mmCIF file of C-alpha atoms and ligand atoms in Angstrom:
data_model
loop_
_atom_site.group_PDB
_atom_site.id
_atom_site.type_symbol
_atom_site.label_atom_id
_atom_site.label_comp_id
_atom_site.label_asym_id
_atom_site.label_seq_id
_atom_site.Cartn_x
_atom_site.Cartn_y
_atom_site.Cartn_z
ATOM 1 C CA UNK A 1 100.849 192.489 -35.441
ATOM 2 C CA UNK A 2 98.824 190.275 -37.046
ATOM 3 C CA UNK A 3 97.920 189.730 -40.869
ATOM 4 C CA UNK A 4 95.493 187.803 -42.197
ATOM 5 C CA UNK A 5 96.521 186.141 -45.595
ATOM 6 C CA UNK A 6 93.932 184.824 -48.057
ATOM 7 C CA UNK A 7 95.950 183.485 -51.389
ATOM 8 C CA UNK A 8 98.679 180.986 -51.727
ATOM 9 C CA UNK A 9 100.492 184.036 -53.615
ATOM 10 C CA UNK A 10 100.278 186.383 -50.770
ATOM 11 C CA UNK A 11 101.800 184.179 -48.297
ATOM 12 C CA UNK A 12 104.765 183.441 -51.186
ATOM 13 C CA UNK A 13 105.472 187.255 -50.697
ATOM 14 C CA UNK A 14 105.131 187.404 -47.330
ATOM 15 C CA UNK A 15 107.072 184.454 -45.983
ATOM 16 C CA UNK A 16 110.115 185.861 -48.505
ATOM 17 C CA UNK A 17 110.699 188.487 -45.685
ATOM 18 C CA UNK A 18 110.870 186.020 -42.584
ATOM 19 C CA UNK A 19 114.376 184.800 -43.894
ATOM 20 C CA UNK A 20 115.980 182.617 -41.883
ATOM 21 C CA UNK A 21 112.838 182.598 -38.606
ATOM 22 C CA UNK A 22 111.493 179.213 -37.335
ATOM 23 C CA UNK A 23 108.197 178.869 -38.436
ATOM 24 C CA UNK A 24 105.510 177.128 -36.538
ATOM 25 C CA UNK A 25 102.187 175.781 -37.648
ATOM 26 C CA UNK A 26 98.982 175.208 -36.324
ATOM 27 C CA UNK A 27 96.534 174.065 -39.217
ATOM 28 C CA UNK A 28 92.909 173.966 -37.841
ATOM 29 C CA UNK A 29 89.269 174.118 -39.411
ATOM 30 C CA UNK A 30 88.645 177.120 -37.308
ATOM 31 C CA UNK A 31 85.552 177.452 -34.492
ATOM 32 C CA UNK A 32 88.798 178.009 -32.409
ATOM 33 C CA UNK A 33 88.515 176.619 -28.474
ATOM 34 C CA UNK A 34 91.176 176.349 -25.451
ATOM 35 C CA UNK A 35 92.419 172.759 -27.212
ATOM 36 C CA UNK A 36 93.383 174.993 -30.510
ATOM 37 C CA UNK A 37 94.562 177.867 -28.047
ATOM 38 C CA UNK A 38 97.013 175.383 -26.322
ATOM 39 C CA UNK A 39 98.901 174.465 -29.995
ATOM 40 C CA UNK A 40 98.597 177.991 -30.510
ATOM 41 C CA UNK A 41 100.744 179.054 -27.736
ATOM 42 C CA UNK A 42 103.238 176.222 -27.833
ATOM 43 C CA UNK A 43 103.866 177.514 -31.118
ATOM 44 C CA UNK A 44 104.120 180.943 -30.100
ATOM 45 C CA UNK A 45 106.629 179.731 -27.560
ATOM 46 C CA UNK A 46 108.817 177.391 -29.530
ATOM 47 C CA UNK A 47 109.268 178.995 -32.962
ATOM 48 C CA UNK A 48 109.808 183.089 -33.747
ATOM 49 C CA UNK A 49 106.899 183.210 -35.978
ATOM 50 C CA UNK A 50 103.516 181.258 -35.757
ATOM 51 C CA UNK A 51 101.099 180.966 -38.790
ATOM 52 C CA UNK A 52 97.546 179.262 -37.619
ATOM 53 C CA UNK A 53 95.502 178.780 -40.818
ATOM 54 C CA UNK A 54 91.522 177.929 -40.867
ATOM 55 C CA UNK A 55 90.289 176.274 -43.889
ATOM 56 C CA UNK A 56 87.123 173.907 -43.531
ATOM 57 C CA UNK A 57 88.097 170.828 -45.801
ATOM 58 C CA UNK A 58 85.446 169.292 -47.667
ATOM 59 C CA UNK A 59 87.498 166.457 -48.620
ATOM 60 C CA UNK A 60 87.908 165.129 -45.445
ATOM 61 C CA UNK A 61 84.158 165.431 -44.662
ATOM 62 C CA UNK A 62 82.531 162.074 -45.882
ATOM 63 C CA UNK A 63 79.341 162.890 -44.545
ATOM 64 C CA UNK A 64 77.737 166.652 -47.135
ATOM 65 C CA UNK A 65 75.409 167.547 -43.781
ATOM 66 C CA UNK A 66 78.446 167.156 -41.202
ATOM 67 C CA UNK A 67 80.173 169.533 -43.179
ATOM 68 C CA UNK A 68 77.636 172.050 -44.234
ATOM 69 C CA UNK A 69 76.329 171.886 -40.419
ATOM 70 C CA UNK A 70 80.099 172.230 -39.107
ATOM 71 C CA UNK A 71 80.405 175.344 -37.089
ATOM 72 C CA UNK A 72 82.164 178.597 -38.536
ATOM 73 C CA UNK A 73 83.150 181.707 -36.373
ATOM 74 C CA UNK A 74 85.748 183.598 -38.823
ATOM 75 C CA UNK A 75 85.619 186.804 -36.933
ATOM 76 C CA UNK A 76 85.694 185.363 -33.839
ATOM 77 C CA UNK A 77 88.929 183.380 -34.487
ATOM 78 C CA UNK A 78 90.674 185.901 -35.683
ATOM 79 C CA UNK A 79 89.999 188.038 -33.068
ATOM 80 C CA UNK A 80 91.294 185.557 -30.212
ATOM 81 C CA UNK A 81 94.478 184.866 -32.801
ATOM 82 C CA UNK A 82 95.128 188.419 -32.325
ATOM 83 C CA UNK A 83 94.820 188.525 -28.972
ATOM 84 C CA UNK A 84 97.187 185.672 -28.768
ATOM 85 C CA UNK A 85 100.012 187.151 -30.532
ATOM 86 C CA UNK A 86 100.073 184.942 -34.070
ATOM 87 C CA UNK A 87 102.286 186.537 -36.723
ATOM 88 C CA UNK A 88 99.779 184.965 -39.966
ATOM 89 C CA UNK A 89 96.705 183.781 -40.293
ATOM 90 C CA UNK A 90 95.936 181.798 -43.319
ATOM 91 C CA UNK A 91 92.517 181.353 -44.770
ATOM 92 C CA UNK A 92 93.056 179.886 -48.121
ATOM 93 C CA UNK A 93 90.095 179.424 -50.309
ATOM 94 C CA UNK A 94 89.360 175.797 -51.972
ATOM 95 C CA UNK A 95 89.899 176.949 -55.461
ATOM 96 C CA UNK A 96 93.342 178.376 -54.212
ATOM 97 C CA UNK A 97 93.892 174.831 -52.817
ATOM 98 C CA UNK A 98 92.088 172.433 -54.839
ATOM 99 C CA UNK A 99 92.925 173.907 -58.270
ATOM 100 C CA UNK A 100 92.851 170.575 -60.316
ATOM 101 C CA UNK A 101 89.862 169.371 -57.782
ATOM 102 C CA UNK A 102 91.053 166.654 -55.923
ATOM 103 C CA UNK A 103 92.129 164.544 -58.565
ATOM 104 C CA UNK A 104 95.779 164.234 -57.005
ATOM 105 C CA UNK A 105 95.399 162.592 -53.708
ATOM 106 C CA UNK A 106 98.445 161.199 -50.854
ATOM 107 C CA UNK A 107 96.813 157.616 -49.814
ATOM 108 C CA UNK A 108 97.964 155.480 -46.913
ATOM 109 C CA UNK A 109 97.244 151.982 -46.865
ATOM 110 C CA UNK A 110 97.490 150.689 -43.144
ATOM 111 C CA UNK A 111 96.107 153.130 -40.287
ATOM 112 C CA UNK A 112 93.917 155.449 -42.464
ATOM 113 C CA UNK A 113 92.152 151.823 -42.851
ATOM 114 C CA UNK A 114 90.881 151.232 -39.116
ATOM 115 C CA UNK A 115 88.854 153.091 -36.920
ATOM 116 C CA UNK A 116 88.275 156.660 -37.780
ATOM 117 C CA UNK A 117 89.286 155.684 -41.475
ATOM 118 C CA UNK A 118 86.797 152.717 -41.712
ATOM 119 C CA UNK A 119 83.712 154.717 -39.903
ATOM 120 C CA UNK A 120 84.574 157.411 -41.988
ATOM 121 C CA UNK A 121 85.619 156.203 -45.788
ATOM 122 C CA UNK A 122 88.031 158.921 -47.655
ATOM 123 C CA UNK A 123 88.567 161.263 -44.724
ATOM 124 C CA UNK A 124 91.842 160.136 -44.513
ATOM 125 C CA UNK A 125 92.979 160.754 -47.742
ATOM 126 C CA UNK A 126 91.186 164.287 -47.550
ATOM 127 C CA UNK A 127 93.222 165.167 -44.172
ATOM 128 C CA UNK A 128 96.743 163.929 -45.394
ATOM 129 C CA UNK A 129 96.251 165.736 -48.817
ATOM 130 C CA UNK A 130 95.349 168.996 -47.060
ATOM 131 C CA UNK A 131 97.841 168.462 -44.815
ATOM 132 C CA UNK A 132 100.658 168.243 -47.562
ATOM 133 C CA UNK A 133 99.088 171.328 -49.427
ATOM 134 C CA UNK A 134 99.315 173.310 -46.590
ATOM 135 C CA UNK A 135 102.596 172.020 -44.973
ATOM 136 C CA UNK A 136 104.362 172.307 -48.514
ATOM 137 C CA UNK A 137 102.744 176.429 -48.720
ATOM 138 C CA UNK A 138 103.874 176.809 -45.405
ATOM 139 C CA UNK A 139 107.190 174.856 -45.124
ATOM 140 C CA UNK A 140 107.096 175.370 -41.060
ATOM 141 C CA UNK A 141 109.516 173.791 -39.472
ATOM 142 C CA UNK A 142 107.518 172.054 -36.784
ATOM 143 C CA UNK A 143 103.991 171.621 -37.276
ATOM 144 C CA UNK A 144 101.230 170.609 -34.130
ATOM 145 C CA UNK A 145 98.675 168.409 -34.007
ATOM 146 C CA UNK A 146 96.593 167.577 -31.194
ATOM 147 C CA UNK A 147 96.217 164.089 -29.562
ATOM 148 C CA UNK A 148 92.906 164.390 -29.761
ATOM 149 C CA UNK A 149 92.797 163.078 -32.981
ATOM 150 C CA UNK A 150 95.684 160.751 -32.153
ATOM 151 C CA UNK A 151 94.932 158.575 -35.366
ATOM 152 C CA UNK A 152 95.480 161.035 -37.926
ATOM 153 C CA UNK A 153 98.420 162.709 -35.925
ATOM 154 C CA UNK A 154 100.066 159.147 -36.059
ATOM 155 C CA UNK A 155 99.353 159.083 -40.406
ATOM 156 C CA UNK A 156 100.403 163.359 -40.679
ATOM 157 C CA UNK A 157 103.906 162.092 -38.827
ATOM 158 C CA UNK A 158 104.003 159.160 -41.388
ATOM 159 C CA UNK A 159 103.400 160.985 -44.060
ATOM 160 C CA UNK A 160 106.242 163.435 -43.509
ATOM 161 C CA UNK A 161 108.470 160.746 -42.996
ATOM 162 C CA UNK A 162 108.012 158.708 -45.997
ATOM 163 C CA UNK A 163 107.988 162.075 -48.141
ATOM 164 C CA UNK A 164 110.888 163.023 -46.295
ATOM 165 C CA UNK A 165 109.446 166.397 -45.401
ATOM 166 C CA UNK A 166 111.554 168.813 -43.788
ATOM 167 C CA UNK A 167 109.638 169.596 -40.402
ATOM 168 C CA UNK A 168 108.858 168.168 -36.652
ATOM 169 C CA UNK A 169 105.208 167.043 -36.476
ATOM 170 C CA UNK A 170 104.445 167.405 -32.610
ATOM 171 C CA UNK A 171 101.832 166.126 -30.794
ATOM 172 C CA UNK A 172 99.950 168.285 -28.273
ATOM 173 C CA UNK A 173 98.074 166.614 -24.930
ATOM 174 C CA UNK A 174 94.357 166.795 -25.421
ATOM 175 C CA UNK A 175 92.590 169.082 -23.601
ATOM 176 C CA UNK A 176 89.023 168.924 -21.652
ATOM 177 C CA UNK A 177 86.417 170.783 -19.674
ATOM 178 C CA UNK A 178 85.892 170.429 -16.061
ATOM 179 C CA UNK A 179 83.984 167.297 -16.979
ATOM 180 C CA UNK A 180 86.699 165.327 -18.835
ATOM 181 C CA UNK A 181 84.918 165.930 -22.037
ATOM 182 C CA UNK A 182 87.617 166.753 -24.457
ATOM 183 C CA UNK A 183 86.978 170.238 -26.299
ATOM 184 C CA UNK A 184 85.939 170.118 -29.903
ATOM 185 C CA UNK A 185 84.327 172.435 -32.560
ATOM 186 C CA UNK A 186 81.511 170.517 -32.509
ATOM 187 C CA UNK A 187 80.423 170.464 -29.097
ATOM 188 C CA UNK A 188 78.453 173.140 -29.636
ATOM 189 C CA UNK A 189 75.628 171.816 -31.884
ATOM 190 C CA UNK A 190 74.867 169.691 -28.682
ATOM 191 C CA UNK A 191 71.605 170.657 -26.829
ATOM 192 C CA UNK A 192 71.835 171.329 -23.462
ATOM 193 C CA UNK A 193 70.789 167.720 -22.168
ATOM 194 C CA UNK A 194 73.345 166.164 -24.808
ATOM 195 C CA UNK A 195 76.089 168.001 -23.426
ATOM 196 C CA UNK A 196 75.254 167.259 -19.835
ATOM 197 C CA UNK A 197 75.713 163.454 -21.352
ATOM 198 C CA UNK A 198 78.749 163.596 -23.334
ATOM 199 C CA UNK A 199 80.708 163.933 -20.042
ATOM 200 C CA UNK A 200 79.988 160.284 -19.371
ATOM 201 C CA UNK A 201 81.535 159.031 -23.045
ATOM 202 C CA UNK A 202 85.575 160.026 -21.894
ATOM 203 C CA UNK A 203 84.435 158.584 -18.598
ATOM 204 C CA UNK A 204 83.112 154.934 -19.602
ATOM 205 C CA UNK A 205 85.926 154.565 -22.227
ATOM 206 C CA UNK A 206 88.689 155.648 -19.489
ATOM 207 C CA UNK A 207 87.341 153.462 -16.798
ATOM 208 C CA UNK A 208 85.648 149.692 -18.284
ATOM 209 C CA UNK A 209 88.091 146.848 -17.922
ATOM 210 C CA UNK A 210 87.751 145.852 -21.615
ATOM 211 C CA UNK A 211 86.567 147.654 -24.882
ATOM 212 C CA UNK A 212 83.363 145.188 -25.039
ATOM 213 C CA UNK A 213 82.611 146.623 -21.309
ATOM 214 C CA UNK A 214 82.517 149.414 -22.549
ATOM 215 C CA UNK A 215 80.892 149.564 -25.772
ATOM 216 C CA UNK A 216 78.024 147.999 -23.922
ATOM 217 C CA UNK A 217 78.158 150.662 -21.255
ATOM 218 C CA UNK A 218 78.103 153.730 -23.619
ATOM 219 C CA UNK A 219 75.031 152.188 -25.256
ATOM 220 C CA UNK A 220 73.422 151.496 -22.649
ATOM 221 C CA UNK A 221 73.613 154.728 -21.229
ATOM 222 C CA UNK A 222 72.153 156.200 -25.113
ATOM 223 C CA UNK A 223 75.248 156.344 -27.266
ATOM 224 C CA UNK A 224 75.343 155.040 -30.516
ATOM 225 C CA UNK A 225 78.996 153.362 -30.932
ATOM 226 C CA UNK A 226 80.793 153.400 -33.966
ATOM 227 C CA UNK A 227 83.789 151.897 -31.979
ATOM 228 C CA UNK A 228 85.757 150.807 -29.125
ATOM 229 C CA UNK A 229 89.562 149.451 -29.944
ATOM 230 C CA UNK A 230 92.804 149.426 -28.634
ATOM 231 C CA UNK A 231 96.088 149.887 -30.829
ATOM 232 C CA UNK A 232 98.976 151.985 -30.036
ATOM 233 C CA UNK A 233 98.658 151.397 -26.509
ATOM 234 C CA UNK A 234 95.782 153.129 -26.259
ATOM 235 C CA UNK A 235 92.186 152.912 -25.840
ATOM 236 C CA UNK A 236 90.096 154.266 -28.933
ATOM 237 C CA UNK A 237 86.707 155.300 -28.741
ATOM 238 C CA UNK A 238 84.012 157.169 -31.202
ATOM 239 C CA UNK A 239 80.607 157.477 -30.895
ATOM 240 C CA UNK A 240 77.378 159.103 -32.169
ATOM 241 C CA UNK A 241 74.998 161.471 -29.750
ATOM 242 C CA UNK A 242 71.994 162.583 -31.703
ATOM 243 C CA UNK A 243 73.778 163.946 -34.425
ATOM 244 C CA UNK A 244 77.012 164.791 -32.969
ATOM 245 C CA UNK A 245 80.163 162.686 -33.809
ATOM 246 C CA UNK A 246 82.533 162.125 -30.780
ATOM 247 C CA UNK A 247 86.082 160.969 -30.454
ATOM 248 C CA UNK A 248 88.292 160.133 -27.861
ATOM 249 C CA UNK A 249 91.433 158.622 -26.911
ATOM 250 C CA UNK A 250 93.637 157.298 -23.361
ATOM 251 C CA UNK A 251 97.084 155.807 -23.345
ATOM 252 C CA UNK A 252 96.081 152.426 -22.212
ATOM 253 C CA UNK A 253 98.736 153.008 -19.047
ATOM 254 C CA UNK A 254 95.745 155.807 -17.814
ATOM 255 C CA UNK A 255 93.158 153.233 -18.106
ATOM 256 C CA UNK A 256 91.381 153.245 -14.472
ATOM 257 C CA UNK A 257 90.099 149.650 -14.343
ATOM 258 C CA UNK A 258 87.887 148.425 -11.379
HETATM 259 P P1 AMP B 1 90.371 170.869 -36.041
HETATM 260 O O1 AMP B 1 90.094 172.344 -36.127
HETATM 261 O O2 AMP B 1 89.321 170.087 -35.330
HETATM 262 O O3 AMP B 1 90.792 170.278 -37.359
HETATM 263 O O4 AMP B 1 91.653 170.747 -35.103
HETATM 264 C C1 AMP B 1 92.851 171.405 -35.386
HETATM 265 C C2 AMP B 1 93.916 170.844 -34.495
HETATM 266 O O5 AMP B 1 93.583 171.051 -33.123
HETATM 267 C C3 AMP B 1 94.110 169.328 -34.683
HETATM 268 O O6 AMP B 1 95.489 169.014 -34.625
HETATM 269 C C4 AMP B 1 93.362 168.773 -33.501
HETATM 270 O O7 AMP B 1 93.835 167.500 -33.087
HETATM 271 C C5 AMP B 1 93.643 169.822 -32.444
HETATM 272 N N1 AMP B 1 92.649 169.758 -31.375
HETATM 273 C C6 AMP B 1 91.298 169.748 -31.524
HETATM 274 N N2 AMP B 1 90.703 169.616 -30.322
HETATM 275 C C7 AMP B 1 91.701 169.533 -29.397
HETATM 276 C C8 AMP B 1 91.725 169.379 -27.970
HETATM 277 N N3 AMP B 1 90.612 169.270 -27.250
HETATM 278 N N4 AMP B 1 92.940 169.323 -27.362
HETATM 279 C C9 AMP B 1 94.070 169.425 -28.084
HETATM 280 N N5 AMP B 1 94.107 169.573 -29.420
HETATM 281 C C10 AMP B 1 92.941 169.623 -30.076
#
């Protein structure tokens, strides 16, 4: 059974009654696809109860159109959750989470500064802050994040370590379509001949000898490029496609170089 749980209050109650269960947690912003579905059911496999909540952030949004265009499928999601098995899902509202607006903010100093963080001012500090909200509602005792976004899954695990939160942060391998495009909610405000083009974005950044190579390669073939880097040991790439925003990442060891 599952049950869908609106207010902080409500999921107080509820979790009262799960006693001494392993919780997982799989916080998305909904517009769920097979790269969601895959935390889902690692979840659902590793912990006796699994809550998925879907709350679109404004505060990590930097960009008012991004987020007003960013696609929502409520129903939908809840539907496949069902389907899946999940024990909660949690749909908070932003007055439920932002009660004092956002005046009270967690801040890192370091990572949130390069790459996704300095193409993208604030999001950072919108992500880790919803991310603490929802992990200190929650208190799960291992939480998933997708690789993905391998940037802010590095600052979520920092960020329970310095705070000395009680739960595993796990990171989940990203996952793609046939064409090695890796599955996100907004792939779907691409037009047809955008999508077709994506395919080539994961390619170029997994297969150019250096990050200049290709940075010149994904313009050239009509991406706008916010970035190419390596850190981590891996290869970091984002770029713009009309008016689609897409990220990627390799461990530098999966690097095909010619
Ligand atoms: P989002 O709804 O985009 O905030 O994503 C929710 C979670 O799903 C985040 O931890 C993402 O990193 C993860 N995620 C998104 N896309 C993928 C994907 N293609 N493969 C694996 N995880 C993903």
């Amino acid at each position: 059974m599952t049950s869908v749980i609106r207010t902080i209050a409500d999921w107080r109650a509820e979790s009262k009654r799960l006693l001494n269960a392993t919780v997982g947690f799989v916080p998305t912003m909904g517009a769920l696809h097979a790269g969601h579905q895959s935390l889902v059911e690692r979840s659902l496999r590793e912990n006796d109860v699994t809550v998925v909540s879907i709350f679109v952030n404004p505060t990590q949004f930097n960009d008012k159109s991004d987020f007003e265009r960013y696609p929502r499928n409520d129903a939908q999601d809840i539907e496949l959750l069902k389907k899946l098995g999940v024990h909660y899902v949690f749909m908070p509202g932003y007055q439920d989470l932002y009660p004092e607006g956002f005046t009270v903010r967690v801040v890192e100093n370091e990572i949130s500064r390069v790459m996704e963080g300095a193409s993208r001012p604030g999001h950072f500090d919108g992500v880790l802050t919803v991310v603490m909200k929802l992990l200190s509602i929650v208190r799960p005792y291992r939480a998933y994040f997708g690789e993905k976004d391998y940037q802010q899954f590095l600052l979520i695990k920092k960020m329970a370590d310095a705070f000395f939160l009680p739960v595993e942060i796990i990171p989940c391998t990203t996952i793609r379509d046939a064409d090695g495009l890796a599955l996100s909610s907004r792939n779907v405000l691409l037009s047809t001949e955008e999508r077709a083009k994506a395919a080539l974005f994961p390619q170029i950044l997994k297969t150019s000898a250096t990050v200049i190579l290709a940075a010149q390669k994904l313009e050239q073939a009509g991406f706008s490029v916010d970035y190419v880097e390596e850190a981590w040991d891996r290869r970091f790439g984002a770029v713009r496609l009309g008016k689609v925003r897409l990220i990627d990442n390799f461990p530098l060891a999966s690097i095909i170089k010619p």
